[in-house]
GROMACS .gro file of C-alpha atoms in nm:
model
  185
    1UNK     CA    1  10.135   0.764   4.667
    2UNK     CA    2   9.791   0.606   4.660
    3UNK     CA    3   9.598   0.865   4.831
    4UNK     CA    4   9.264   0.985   4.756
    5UNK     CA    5   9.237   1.377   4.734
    6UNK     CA    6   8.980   1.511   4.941
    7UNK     CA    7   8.711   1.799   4.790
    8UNK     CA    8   8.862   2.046   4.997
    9UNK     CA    9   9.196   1.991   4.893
   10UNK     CA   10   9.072   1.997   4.467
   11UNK     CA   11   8.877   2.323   4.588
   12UNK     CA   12   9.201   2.521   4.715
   13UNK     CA   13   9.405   2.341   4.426
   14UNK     CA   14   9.173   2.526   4.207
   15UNK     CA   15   9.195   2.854   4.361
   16UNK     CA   16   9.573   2.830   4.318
   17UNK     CA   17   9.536   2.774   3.978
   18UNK     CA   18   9.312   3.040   3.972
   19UNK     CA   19   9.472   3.308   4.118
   20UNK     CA   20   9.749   3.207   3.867
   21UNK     CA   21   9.578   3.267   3.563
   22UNK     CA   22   9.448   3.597   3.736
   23UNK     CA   23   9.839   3.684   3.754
   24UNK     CA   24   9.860   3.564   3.385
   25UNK     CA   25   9.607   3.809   3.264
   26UNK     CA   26   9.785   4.095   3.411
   27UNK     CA   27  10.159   3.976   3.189
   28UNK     CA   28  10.294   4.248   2.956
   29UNK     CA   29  10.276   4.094   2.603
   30UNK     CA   30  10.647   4.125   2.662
   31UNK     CA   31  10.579   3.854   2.927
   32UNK     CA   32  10.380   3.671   2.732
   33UNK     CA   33  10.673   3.571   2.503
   34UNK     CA   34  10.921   3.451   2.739
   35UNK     CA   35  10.684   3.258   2.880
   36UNK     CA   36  10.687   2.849   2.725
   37UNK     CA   37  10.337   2.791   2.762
   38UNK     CA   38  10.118   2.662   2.469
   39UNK     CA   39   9.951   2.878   2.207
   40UNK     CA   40   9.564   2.833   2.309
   41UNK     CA   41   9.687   2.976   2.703
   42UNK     CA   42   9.803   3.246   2.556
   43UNK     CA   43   9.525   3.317   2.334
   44UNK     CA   44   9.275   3.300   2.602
   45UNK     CA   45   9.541   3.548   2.838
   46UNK     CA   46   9.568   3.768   2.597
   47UNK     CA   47   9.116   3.701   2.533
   48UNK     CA   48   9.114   3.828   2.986
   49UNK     CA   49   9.239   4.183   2.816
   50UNK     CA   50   8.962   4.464   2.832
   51UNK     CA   51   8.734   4.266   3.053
   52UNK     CA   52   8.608   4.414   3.361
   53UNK     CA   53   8.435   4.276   3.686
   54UNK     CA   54   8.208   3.941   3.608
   55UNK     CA   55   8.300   3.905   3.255
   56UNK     CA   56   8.708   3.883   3.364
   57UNK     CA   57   8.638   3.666   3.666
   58UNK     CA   58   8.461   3.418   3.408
   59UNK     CA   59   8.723   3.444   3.140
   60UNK     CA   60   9.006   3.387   3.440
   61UNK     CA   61   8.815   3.049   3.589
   62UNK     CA   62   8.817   2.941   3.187
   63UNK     CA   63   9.179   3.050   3.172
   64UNK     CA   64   9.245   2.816   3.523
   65UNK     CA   65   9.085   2.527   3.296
   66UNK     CA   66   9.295   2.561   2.975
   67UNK     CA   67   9.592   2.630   3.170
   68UNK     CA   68   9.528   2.272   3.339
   69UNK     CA   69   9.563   2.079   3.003
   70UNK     CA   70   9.911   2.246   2.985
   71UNK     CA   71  10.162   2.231   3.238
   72UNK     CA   72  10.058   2.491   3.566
   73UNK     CA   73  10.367   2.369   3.751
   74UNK     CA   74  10.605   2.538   3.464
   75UNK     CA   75  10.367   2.822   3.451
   76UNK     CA   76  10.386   2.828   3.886
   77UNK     CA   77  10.771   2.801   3.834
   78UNK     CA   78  10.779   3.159   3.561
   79UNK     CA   79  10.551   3.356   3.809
   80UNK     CA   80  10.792   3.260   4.115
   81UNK     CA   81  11.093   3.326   3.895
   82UNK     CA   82  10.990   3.635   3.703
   83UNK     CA   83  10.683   3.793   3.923
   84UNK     CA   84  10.779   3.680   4.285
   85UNK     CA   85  10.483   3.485   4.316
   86UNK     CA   86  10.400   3.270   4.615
   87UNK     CA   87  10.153   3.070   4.455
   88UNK     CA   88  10.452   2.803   4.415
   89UNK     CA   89  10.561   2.798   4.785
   90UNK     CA   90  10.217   2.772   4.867
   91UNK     CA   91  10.133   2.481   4.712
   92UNK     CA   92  10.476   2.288   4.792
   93UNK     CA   93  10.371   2.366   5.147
   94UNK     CA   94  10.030   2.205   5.102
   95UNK     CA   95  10.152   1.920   4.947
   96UNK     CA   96  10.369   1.845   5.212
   97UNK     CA   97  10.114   1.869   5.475
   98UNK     CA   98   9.955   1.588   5.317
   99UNK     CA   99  10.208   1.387   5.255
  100UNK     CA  100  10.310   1.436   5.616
  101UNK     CA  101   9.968   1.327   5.714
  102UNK     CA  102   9.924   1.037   5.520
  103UNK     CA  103  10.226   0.906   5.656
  104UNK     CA  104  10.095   0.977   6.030
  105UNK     CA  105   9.749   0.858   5.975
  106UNK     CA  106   9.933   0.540   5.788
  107UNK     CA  107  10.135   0.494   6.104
  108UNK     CA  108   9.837   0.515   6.350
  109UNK     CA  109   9.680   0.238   6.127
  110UNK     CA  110   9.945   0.045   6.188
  111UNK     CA  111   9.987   0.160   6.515
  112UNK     CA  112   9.613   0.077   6.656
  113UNK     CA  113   9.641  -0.282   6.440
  114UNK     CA  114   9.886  -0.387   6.658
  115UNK     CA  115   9.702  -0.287   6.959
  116UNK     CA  116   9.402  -0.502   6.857
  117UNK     CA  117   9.592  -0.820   6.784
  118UNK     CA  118   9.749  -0.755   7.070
  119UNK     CA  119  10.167  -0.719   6.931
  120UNK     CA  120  10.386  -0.437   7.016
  121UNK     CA  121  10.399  -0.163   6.754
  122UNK     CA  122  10.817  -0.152   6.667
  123UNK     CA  123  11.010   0.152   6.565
  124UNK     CA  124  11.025  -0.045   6.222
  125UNK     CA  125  10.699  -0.086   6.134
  126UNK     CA  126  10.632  -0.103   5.751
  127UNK     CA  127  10.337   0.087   5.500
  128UNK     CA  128  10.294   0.127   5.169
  129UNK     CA  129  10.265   0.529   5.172
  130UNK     CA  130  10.607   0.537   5.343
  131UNK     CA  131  10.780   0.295   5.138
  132UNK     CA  132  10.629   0.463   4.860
  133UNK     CA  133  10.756   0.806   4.984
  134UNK     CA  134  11.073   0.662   5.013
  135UNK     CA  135  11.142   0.566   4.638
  136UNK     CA  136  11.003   0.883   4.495
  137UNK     CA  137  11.238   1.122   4.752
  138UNK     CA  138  11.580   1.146   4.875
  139UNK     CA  139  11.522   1.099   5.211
  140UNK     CA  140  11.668   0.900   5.536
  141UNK     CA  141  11.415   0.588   5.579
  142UNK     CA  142  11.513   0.529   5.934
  143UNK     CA  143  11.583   0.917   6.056
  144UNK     CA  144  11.200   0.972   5.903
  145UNK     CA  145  11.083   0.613   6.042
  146UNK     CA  146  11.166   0.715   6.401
  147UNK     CA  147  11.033   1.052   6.374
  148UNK     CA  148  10.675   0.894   6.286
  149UNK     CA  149  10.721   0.705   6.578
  150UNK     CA  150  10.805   0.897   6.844
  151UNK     CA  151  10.487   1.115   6.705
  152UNK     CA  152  10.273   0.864   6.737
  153UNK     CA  153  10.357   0.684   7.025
  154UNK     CA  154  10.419   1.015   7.232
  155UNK     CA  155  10.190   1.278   7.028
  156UNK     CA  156  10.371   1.536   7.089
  157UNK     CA  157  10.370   1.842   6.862
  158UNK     CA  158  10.759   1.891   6.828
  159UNK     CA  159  10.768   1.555   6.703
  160UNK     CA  160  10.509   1.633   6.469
  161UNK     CA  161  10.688   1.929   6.303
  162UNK     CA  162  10.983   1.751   6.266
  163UNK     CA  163  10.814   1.490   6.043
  164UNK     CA  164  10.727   1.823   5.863
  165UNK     CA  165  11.083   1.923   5.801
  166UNK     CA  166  11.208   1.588   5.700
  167UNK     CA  167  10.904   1.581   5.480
  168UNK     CA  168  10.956   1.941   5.328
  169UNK     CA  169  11.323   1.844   5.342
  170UNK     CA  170  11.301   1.554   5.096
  171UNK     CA  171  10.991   1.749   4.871
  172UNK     CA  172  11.273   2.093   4.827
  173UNK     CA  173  11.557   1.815   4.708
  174UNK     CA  174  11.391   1.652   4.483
  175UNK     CA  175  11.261   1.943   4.322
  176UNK     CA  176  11.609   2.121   4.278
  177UNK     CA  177  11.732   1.792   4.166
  178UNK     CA  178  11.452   1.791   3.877
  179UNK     CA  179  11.552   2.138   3.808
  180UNK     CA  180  11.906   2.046   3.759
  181UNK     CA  181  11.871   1.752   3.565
  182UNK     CA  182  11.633   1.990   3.298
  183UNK     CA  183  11.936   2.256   3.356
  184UNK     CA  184  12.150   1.951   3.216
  185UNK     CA  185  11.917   1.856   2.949
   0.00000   0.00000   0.00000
């Protein structure tokens, strides 16, 4: 998927990742080793320790930073497991949004170019964002393909959240099926 990501979306990516590392610096040291994160994240977790007010908040954005050179989704997937987190579900559910929105703005693109060169808009209209959706999830192209289109031809909301659920659908299996193929591993 090609899409740009807006400012707003980086901003609340951030906070995720910063709320994270705020639930990092509050791990037991007993934590701390279970966790498979790199040396230098735990350094600086173990560096949040002692601080209070300003001086933590600072040390917590440069934790957010480090922990972005290493890998936040494995450190999203310990504080789900381990601390009942929601950080995780959070951002799945943002992600999806967009994805579900770049493949309804893609479709109103397409949608509105017919329109102009005056051709009707078909329930098997093609884009690159879908296709591309397509090969990176398990997911029925036509089921999802008709969805989109009864959305955009009708607008109506039901329509709408039902792109979201084939969407969110698609997003939840591929990510078990990454987890079991690690599992496997």
């Amino acid at each position: 998927m090609t899409e740009k990501i807006s400012k707003s979306a980086q901003k609340r990516r951030f906070k995720d990742e910063e709320s994270a590392a705020a639930e990092l610096a509050m791990l037991s040291d007993k934590d701390l080793k279970k966790m498979s994160i790199g040396q230098n994240v735990k350094d600086e977790i173990i560096r949040c320790r002692g601080l209070k007010d300003g001086a933590l908040k600072r040390q917590v954005k440069y934790l957010a930073k480090v922990m972005r050179d290493d890998s936040v989704d494995d450190i999203f997937s310990f504080l789900a497991e381990r601390k009942g987190s929601k950080l995780k579900d959070t951002k799945l559910h943002r992600e999806v949004e967009r994805l579900r929105d770049v493949i309804i703005n893609e479709a109103i693109e397409d949608q509105q170019s017919c329109l102009q060169d005056g051709r009707i808009w078909e329930p098997n209209w093609s884009g690159e964002e879908l296709d591309s959706f397509v090969q990176h999830y398990p997911v029925d192209e036509g089921d999802l393909r008709r969805t989109v289109f009864q959305y955009v031809k009708t607008r109506l909301h039901n329509h709408n959240r039902e792109v979201f659920r084939i969407v969110k659908a698609a997003v939840e299996k591929a990510e078990m099926l990454r987890k079991k193929t690690q599992i496997t591993e």
